[in-house]
Coordinates of C-alpha atoms in Angstrom, one line a residue:
X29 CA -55.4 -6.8 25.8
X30 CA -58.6 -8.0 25.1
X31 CA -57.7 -11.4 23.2
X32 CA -57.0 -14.9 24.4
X33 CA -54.0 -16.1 21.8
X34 CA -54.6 -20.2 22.5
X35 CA -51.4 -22.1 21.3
X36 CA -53.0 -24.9 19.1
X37 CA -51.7 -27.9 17.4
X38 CA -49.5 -27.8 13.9
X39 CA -51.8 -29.6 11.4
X40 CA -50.4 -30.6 8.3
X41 CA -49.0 -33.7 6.1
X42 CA -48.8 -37.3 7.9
X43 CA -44.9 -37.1 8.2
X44 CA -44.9 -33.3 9.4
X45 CA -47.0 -34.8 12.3
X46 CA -44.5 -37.6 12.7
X47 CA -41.9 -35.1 13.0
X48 CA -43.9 -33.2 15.8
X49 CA -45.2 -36.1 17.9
X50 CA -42.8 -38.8 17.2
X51 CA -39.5 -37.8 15.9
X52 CA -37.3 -41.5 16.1
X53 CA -40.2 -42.8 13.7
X54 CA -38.9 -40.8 10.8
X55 CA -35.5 -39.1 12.3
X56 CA -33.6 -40.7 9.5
X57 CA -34.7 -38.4 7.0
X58 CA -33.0 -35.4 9.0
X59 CA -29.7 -35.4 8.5
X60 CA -29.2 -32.7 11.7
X61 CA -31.0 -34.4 14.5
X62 CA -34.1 -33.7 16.7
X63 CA -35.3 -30.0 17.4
X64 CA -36.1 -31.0 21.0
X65 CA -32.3 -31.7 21.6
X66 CA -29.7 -28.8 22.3
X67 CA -26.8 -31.2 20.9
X68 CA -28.9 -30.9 17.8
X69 CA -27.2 -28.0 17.5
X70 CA -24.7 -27.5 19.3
X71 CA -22.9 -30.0 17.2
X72 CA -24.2 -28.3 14.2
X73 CA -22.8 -25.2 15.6
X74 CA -19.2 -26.6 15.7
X75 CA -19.5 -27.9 12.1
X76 CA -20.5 -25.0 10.5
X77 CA -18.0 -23.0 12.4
X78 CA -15.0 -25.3 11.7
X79 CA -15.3 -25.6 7.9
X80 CA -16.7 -21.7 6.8
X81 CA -14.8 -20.2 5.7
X82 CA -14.2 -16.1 7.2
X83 CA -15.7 -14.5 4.1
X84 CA -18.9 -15.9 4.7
X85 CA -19.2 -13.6 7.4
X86 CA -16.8 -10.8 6.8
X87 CA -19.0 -9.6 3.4
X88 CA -21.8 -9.7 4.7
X89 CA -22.2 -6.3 6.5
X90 CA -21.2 -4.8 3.2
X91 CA -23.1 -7.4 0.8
X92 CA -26.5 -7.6 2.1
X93 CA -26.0 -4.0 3.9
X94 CA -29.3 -3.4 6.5
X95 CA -30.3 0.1 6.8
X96 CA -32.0 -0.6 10.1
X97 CA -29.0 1.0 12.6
X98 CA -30.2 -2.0 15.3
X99 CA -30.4 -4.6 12.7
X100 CA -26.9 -3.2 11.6
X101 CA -25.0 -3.5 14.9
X102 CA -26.6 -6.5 15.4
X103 CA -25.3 -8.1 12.0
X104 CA -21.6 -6.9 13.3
X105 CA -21.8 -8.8 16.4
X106 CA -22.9 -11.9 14.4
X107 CA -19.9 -11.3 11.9
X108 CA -17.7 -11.0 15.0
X109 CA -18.4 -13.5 17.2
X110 CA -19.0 -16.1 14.1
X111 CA -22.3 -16.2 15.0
X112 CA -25.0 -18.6 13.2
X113 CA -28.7 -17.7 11.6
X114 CA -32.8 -19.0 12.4
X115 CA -34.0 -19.0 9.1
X116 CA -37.4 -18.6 8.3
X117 CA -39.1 -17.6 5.4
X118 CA -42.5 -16.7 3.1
X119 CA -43.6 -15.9 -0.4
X120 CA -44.2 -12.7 -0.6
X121 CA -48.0 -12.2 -0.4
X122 CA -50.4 -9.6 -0.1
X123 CA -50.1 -7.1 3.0
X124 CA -47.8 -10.3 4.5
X125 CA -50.2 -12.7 3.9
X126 CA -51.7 -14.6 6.7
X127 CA -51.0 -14.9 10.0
X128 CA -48.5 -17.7 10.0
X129 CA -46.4 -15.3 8.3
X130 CA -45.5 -13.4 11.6
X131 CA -46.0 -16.4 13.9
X132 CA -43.2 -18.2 11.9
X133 CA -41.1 -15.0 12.2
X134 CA -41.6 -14.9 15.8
X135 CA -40.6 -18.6 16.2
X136 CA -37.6 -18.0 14.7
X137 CA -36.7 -14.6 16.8
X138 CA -37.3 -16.6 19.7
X139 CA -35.4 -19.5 19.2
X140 CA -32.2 -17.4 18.2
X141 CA -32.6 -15.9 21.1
X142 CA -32.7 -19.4 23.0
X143 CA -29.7 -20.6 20.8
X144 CA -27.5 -17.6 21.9
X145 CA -28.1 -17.9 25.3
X146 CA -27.6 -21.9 25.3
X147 CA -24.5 -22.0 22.6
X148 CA -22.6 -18.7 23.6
X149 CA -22.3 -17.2 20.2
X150 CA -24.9 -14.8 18.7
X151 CA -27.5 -16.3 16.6
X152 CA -30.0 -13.7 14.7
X153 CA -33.0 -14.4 12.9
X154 CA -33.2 -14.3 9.2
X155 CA -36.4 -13.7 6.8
X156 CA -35.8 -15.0 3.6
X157 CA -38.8 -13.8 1.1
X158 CA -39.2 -16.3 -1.9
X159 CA -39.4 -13.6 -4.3
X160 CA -38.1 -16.0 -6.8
X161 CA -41.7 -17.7 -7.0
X162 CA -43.8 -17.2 -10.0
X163 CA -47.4 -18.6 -8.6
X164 CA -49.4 -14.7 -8.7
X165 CA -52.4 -16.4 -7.9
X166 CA -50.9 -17.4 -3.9
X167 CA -49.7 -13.9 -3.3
X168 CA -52.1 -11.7 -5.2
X169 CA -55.0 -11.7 -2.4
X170 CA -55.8 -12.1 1.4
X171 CA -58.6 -12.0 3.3
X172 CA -60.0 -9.7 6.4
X173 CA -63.2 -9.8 8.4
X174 CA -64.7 -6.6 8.6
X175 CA -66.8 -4.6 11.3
X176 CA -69.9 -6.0 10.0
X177 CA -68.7 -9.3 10.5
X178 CA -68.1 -10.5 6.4
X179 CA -65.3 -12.1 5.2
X180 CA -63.7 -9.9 2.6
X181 CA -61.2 -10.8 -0.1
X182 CA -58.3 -8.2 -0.8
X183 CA -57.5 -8.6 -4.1
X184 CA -55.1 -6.7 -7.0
X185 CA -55.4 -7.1 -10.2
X186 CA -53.5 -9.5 -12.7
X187 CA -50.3 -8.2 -14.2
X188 CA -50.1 -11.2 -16.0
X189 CA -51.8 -12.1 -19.6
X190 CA -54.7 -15.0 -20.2
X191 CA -53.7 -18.2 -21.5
X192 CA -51.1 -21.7 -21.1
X193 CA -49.0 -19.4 -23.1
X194 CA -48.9 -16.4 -21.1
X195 CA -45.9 -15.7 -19.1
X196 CA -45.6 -16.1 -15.3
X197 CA -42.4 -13.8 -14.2
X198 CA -41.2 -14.4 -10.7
X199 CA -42.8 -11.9 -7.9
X200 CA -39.4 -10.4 -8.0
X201 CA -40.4 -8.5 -11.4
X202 CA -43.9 -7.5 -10.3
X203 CA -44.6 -4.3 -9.5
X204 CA -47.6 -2.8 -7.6
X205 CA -50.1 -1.1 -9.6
X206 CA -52.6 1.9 -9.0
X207 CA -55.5 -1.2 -7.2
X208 CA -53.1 -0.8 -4.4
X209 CA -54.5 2.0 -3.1
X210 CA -58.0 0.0 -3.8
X211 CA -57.3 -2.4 -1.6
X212 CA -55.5 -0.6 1.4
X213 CA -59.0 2.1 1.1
X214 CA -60.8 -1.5 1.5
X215 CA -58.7 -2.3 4.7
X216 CA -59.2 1.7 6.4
X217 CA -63.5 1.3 5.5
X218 CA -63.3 -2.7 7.4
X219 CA -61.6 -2.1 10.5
X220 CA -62.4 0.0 13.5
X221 CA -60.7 3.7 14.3
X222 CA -58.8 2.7 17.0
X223 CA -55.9 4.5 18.8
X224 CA -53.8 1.9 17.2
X225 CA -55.2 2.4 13.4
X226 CA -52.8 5.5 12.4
X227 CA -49.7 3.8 13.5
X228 CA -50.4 0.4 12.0
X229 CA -51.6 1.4 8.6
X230 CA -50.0 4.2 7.9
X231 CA -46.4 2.1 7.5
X232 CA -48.3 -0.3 5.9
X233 CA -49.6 2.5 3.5
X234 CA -45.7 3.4 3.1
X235 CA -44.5 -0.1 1.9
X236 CA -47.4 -1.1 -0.2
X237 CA -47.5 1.6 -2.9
X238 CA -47.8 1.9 -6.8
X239 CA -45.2 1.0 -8.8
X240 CA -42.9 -0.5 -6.0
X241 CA -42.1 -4.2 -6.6
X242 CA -44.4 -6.4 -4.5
X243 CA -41.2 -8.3 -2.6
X244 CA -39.7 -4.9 -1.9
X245 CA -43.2 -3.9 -0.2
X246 CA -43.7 -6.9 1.6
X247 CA -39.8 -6.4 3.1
X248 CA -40.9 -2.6 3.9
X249 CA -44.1 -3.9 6.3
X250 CA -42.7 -7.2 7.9
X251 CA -39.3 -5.1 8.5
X252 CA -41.2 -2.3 10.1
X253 CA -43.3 -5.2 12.2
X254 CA -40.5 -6.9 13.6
X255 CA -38.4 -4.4 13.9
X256 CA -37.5 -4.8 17.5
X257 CA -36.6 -8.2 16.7
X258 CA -33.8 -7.0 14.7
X259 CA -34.3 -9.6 11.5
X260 CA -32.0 -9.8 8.6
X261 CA -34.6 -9.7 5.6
X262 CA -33.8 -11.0 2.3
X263 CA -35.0 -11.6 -1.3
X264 CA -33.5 -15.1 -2.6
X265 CA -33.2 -13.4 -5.4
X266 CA -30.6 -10.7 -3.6
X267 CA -27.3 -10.2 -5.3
X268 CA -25.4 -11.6 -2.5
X269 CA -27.4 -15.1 -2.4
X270 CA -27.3 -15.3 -6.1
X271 CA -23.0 -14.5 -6.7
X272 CA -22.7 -17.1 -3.3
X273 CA -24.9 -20.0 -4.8
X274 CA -24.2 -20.1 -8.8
X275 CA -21.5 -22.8 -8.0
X276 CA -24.0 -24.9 -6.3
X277 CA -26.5 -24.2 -8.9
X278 CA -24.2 -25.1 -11.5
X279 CA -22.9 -28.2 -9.2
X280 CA -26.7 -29.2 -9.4
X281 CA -26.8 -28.7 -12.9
X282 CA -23.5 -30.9 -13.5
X283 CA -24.8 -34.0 -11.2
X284 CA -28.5 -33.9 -12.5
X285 CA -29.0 -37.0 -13.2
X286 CA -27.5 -38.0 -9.6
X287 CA -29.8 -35.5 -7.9
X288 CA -32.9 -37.4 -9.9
X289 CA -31.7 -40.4 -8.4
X290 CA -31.4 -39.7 -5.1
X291 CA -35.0 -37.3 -5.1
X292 CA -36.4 -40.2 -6.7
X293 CA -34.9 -42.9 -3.5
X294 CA -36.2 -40.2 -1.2
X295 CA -39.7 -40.7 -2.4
X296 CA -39.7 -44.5 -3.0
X297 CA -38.5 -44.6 0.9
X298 CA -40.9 -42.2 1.8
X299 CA -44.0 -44.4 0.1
X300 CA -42.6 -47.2 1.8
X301 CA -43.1 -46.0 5.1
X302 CA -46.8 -44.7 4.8
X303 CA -45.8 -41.4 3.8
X304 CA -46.4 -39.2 0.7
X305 CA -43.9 -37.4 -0.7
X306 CA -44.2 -33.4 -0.4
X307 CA -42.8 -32.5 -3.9
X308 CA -42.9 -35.1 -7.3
X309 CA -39.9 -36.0 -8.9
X310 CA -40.2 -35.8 -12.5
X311 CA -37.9 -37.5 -14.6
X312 CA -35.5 -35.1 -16.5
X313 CA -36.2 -32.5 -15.0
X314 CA -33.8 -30.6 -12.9
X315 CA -34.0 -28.3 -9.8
X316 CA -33.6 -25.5 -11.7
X317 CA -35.5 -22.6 -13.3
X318 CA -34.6 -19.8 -15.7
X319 CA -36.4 -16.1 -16.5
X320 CA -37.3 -17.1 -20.2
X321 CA -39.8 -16.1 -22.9
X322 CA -42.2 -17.0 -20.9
X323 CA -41.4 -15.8 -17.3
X324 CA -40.2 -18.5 -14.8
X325 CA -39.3 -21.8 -16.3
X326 CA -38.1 -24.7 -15.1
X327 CA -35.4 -26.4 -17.0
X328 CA -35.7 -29.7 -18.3
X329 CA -32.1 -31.6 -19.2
X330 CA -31.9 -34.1 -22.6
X331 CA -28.4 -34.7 -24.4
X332 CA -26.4 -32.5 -22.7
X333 CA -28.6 -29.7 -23.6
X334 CA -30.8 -27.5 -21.6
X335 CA -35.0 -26.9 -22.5
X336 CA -37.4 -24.7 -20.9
X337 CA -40.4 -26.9 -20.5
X338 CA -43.2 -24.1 -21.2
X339 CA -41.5 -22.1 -23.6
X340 CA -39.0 -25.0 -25.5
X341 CA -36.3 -22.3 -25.6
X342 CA -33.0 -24.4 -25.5
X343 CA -29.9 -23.4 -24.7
X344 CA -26.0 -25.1 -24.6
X345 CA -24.1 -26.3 -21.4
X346 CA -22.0 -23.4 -22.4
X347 CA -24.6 -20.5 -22.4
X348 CA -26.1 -22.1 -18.4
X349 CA -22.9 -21.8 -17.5
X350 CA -22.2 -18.2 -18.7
X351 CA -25.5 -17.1 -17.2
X352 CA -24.4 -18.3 -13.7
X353 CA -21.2 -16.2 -14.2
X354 CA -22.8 -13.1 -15.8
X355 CA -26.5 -12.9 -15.1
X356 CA -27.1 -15.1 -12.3
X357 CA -30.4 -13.6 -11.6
X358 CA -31.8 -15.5 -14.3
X359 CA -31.5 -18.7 -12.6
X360 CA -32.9 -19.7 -9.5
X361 CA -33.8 -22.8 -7.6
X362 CA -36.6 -24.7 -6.8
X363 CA -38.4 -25.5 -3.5
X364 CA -36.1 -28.5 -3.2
X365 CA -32.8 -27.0 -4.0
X366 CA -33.7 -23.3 -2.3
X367 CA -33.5 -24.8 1.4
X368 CA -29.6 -25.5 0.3
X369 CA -28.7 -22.8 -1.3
X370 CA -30.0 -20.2 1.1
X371 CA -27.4 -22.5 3.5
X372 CA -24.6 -22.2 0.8
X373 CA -25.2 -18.5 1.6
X374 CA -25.8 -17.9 4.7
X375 CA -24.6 -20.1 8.2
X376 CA -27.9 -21.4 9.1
X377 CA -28.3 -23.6 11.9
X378 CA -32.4 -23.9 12.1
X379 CA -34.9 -23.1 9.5
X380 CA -38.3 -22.8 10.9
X381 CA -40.9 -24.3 8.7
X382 CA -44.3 -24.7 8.9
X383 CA -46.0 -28.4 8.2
X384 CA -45.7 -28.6 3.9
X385 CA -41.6 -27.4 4.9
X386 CA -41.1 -29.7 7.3
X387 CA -42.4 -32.4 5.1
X388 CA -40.8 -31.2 2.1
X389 CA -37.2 -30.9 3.7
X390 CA -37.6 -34.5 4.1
X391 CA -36.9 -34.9 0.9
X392 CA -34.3 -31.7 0.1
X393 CA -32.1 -33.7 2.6
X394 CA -30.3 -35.6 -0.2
X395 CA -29.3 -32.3 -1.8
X396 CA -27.8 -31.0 1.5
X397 CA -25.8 -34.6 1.1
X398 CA -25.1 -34.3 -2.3
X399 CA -23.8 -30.9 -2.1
X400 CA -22.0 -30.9 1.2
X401 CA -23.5 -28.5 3.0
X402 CA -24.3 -29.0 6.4
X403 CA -27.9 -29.3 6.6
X404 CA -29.7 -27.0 9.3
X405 CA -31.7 -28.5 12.4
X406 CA -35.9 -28.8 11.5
X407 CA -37.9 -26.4 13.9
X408 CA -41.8 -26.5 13.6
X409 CA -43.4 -23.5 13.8
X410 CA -45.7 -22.2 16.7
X411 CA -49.2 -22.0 15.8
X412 CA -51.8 -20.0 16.9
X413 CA -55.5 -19.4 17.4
X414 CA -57.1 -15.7 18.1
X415 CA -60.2 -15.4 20.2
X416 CA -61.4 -12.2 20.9
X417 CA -64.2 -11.3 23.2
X418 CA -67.5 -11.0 21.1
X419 CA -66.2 -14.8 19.8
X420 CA -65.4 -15.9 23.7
X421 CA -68.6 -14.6 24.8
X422 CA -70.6 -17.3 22.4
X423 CA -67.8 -20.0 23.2
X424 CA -68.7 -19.7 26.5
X425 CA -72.6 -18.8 26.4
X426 CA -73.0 -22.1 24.5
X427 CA -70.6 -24.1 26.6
X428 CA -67.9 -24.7 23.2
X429 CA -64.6 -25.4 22.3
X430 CA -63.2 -23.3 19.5
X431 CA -62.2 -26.6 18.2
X432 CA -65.6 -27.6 17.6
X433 CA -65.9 -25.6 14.8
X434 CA -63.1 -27.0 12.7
X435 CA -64.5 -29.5 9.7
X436 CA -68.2 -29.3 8.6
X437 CA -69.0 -26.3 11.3
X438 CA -72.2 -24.9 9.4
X439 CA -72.8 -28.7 9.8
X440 CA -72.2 -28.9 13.5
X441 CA -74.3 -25.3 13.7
X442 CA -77.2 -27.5 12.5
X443 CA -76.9 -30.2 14.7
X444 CA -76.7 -27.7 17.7
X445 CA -79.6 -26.0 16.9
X446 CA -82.0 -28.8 16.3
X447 CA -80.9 -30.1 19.9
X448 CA -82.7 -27.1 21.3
X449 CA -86.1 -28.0 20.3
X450 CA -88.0 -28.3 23.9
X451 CA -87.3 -32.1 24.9
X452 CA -91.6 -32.5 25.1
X453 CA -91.5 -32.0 21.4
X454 CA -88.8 -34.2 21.1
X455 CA -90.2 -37.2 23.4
X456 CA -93.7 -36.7 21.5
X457 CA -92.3 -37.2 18.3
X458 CA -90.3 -40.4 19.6
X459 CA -93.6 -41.8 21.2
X460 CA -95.6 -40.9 18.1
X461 CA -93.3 -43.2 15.8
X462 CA -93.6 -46.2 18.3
X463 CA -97.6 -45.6 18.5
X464 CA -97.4 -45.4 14.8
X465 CA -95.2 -48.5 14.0
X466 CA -97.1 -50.3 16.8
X467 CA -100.4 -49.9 14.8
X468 CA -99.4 -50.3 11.5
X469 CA -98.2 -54.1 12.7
X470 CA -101.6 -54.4 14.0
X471 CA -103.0 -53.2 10.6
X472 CA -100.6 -55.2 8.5
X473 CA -101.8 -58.9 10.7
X474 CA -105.3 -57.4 9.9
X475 CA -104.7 -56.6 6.2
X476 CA -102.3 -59.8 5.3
X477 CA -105.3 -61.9 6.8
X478 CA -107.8 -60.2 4.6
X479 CA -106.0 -59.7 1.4
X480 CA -102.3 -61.7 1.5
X481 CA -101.4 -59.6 -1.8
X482 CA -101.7 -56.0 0.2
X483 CA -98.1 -56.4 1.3
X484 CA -96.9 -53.7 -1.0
X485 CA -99.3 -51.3 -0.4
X486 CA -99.1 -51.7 3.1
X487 CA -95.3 -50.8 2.8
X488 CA -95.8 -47.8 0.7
X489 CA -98.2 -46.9 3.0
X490 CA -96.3 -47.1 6.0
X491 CA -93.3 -45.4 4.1
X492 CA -95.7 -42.3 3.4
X493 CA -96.9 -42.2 7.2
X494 CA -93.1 -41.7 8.0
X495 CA -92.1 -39.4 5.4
X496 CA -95.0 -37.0 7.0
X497 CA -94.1 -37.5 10.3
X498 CA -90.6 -37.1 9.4
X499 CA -91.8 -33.3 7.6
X500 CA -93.1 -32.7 10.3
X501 CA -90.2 -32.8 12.4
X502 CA -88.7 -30.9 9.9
X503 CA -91.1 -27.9 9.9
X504 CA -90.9 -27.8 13.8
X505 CA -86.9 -27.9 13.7
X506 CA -87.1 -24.9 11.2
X507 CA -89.5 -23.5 13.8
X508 CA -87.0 -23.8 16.3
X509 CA -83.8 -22.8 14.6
X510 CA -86.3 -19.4 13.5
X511 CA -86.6 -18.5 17.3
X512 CA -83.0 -19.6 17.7
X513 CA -81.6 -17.0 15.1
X514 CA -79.6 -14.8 17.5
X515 CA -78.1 -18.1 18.3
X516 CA -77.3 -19.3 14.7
X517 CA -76.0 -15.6 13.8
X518 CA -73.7 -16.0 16.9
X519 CA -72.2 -19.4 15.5
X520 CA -71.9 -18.2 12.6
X521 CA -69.8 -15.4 13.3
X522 CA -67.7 -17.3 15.7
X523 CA -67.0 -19.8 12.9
X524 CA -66.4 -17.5 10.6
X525 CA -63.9 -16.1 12.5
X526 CA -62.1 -19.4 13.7
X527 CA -61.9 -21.3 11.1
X528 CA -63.1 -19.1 7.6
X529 CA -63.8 -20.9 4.6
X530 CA -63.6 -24.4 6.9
X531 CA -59.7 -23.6 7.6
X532 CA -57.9 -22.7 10.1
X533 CA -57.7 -19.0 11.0
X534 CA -54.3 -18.6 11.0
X535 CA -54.2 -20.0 7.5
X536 CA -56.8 -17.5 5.9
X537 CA -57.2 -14.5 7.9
X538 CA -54.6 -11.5 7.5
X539 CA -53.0 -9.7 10.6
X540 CA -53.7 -6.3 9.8
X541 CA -57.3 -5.9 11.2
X542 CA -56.2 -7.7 14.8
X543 CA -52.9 -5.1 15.0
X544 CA -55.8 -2.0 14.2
X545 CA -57.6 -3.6 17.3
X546 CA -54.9 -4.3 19.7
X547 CA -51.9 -2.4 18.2
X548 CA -48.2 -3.8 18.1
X549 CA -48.0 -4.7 21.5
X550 CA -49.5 -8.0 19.6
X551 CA -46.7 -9.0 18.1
X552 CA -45.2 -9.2 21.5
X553 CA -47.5 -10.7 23.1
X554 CA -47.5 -13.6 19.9
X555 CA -43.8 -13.5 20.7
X556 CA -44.3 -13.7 24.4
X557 CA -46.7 -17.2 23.5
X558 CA -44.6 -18.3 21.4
X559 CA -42.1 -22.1 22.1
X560 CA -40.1 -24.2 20.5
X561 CA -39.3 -27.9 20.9
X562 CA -35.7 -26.9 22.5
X563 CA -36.4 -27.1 26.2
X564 CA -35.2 -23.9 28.1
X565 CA -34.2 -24.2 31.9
X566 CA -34.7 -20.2 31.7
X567 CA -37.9 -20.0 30.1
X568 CA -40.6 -20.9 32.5
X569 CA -42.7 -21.2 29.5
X570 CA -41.6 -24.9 28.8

């Protein structure tokens, strides 16, 4: 395969990175220990195990009910040995989203599979896709480079009306639309016909299409990806997480005002120490939301009553509680409370995050405390960087680092291509400024003698003398970068394709256009790349 995958550094919030690189300096707000440590989870494995009870597993062939034949035996071997989940999970964006979608997958596939081997019981990987989030504008778009070398933005088009008023359901009510079809034409025209393109974009074609809901699509494709990986793949809004969580949403609901508390110690603690805290605790509100007038609403808590904050809609204790019982789809949890309950429902013992989770979970510890439920061990994700061969060829023509792109590259570009004006241009404009300055003391002790008052002039003078030498330069720099412009097209196009936008490339691009190029056999070759902190005597990796 024609593509270097580089393994490059997680880059997030301050305490995500003092999770990574120095895990005693903040290991108290982990409740399950350090990733690097296999009796991180092995005792985790012996809790869990010792105080679930047998339903949790026994319903869950029947209750979440994989069509996949693999990914069904597999469940049954879970169920029967008692076996334990990698969790891992994404909002459900457009086409998957960006690349850290699958490398946080693959992180997860590969550490169950390094669990299993080390603890002795199965351990399977499980997507959970946060179809419960109402923020359209995250998931709505991606971005692709086409064969001409543009970034292009895949967009659909808004289901949702104008206005602070205007509802905002959860992606779980959203259905595709005839754009679809727009955008996946957009995606056939900008990537090359390969021997690969049929077979990639034709199940892609199969999950993403009108009128389907958007988190059933996105399950279709990143099932169909991974599917030699054999993933359980879930909505948090699936019937089964929803009947096995409404006691801990309405626990959450009954000890609000302790939950504040303990969110709000979480964040004083964590401003103490240097850090800032992932998610902002506001004060009566609770971890809850509700499908209202106005879509997704959190709920807000005053005498005893419940308020949607948008919307104002209020409702009794009574009427919460009878929505748990009878239409617990209505309520879900937030990004602090989600974490627990997609424990409450499943036996997790790792979630794989990427840097906002891990910093983020930080804080969702206290709930984990407050409810009781063992809190699952902290893995960072893997993270990656794609170089293929046009963008080596300049990396290594120019003598570069892909790194050295990352911050102000079109800056960097600039620099880089002024340093290649001929070094006699370079040494004559030096030694023209100190001829210059040299004679303009000699004028100035010739002047001040004659005429004390023709200080000023002198210095505007000398200014001006500068300013054209200094234009000058300029013009010849623009000279140069003109007969350099195979060079700055180069850069550019090995910029834009490792860090787009100024970001990191796995952060923006999509994955669609590399699988055309290279076919599936990337996703085991990601896999193949991929580590965790868990040191493996078997995996010569580490």
């Amino acid at each position: 395969m024609n593509l270097k995958i580089e393994r490059i550094k997680l880059e997030g919030p301050e305490l995500s990175q003092a999770y990574i690189e120095n895990y005693p300096a903040v290991g108290s707000y982990y409740l399950a220990g350090p990733p690097s440590s296999i009796e991180s989870y092995r005792q985790l494995a012996e809790t869990i195990r010792s105080t679930t009870p047998a339903t949790r597993w026994t319903q869950l062939p029947m209750a979440v009910g994989p069509t996949d034949p693999r990914v069904k035996a597999r469940l049954e071997q879970l169920v029967e040995g008692r076996g334990l989940f990698v969790a891992t999970g994404q909002q459900a964006g457009l086409f998957l989203g960006p690349l850290y979608t699958i490398y946080k997958a693959l992180t997860a596939a590969r550490l169950a599979d390094q669990l299993e081997r080390r603890l002795g019981i199965p351990v399977m990987p499980l997507f959970s896709i946060a179809s419960e989030d109402h923020d359209w504008a995250e998931v709505d778009h991606t971005y692709i480079i086409d064969t001409e070398n543009r970034l292009v933005r895949l967009q659909l088009k808004s289901p949702l009306r104008d206005g602070p008023q205007a509802p905002t359901p959860s992606v779980e009510h959203i259905r595709l639309g005839p754009d679809i079809e727009d955008a996946l034409g957009v995606l056939v025209q900008a990537t090359p016909n390969s021997e690969f393109k049929v077979d990639i974009l034709d199940p892609l074609r199969a999950a993403y299409r009108p009128g389907r809901g958007l988190a059933e699509a996105f399950r279709a494709a990143l099932g169909h990806l991974l599917r030699r990986y054999c993933f359980l793949l879930v909505p948090t809004a699936h019937p089964h997480v929803k009947r096995e969580t409404r006691g801990i949403m309405w626990q959450e609901w009954e000890r609000r005002q302790e939950s504040e508390a303990r969110l709000k110690r979480r964040a004083n603690e964590l401003v103490a120490a240097g850090f800032r805290p992932q998610v902002s605790i506001a004060s009566g509100a609770t971890n809850l939301f509700v499908e209202g007038e106005l879509g997704r609403d959190r709920l807000l808590y005053d005498d005893g009553g419940v308020r949607s904050r948008r919307s104002g809609e209020t409702a009794s204790e009574a009427e919460l509680r009878r929505w748990l019982d009878d239409t617990p789809e209505r309520v879900s949890p937030g990004a602090l409370l989600r974490p627990v309950t997609e424990a409450a429902a499943f036996p997790v013992i790792a979630y794989v995050g990427g840097p906002g989770e891990i910093a983020y979970l930080a804080q969702s510890q206290v709930l984990f405390d407050l409810h009781d439920i063992p809190a699952p061990v902290v893995v960072p994700r893997s993270a990656f960087r794609l170089v293929e061969a046009k963008v080596a060829r300049v990396l290594s023509k120019y003598n570069l680092e892909a790194a050295w792109f990352s911050g102000d590259s079109r800056g960097a570009i600039n620099r880089l291509l002024d340093e290649q004006a001929p070094s006699e241009v370079q040494n004559a404009l030096a030694q023209l400024r100190r001829s210059v300055a040299d004679r303009l003391k000699d004028l100035e002790a010739a002047a001040l003698e004659f005429d004390p008052g023709s200080k000023s002039a002198l210095g505007s003078g000398a200014s001006a003398v500068f300013d054209g030498i200094s234009m000058l330069e300029t013009k010849l720099q623009a000279r140069v970068r003109e007969k350099n412009q195979v060079m700055q097209q180069q850069l550019e196009k090995a910029a834009l394709n490792l860090y787009p936008e100024g970001r990191p490339q796995e952060r923006v691009l999509n994955a669609y256009p590399f699988l055309v190029r290279y076919g599936e056999k990337l996703v085991d070759e990601l896999y193949d790349a991929t580590v965790t902190p868990l040191a493996d005597g078997d995996d010569p990796r580490v």
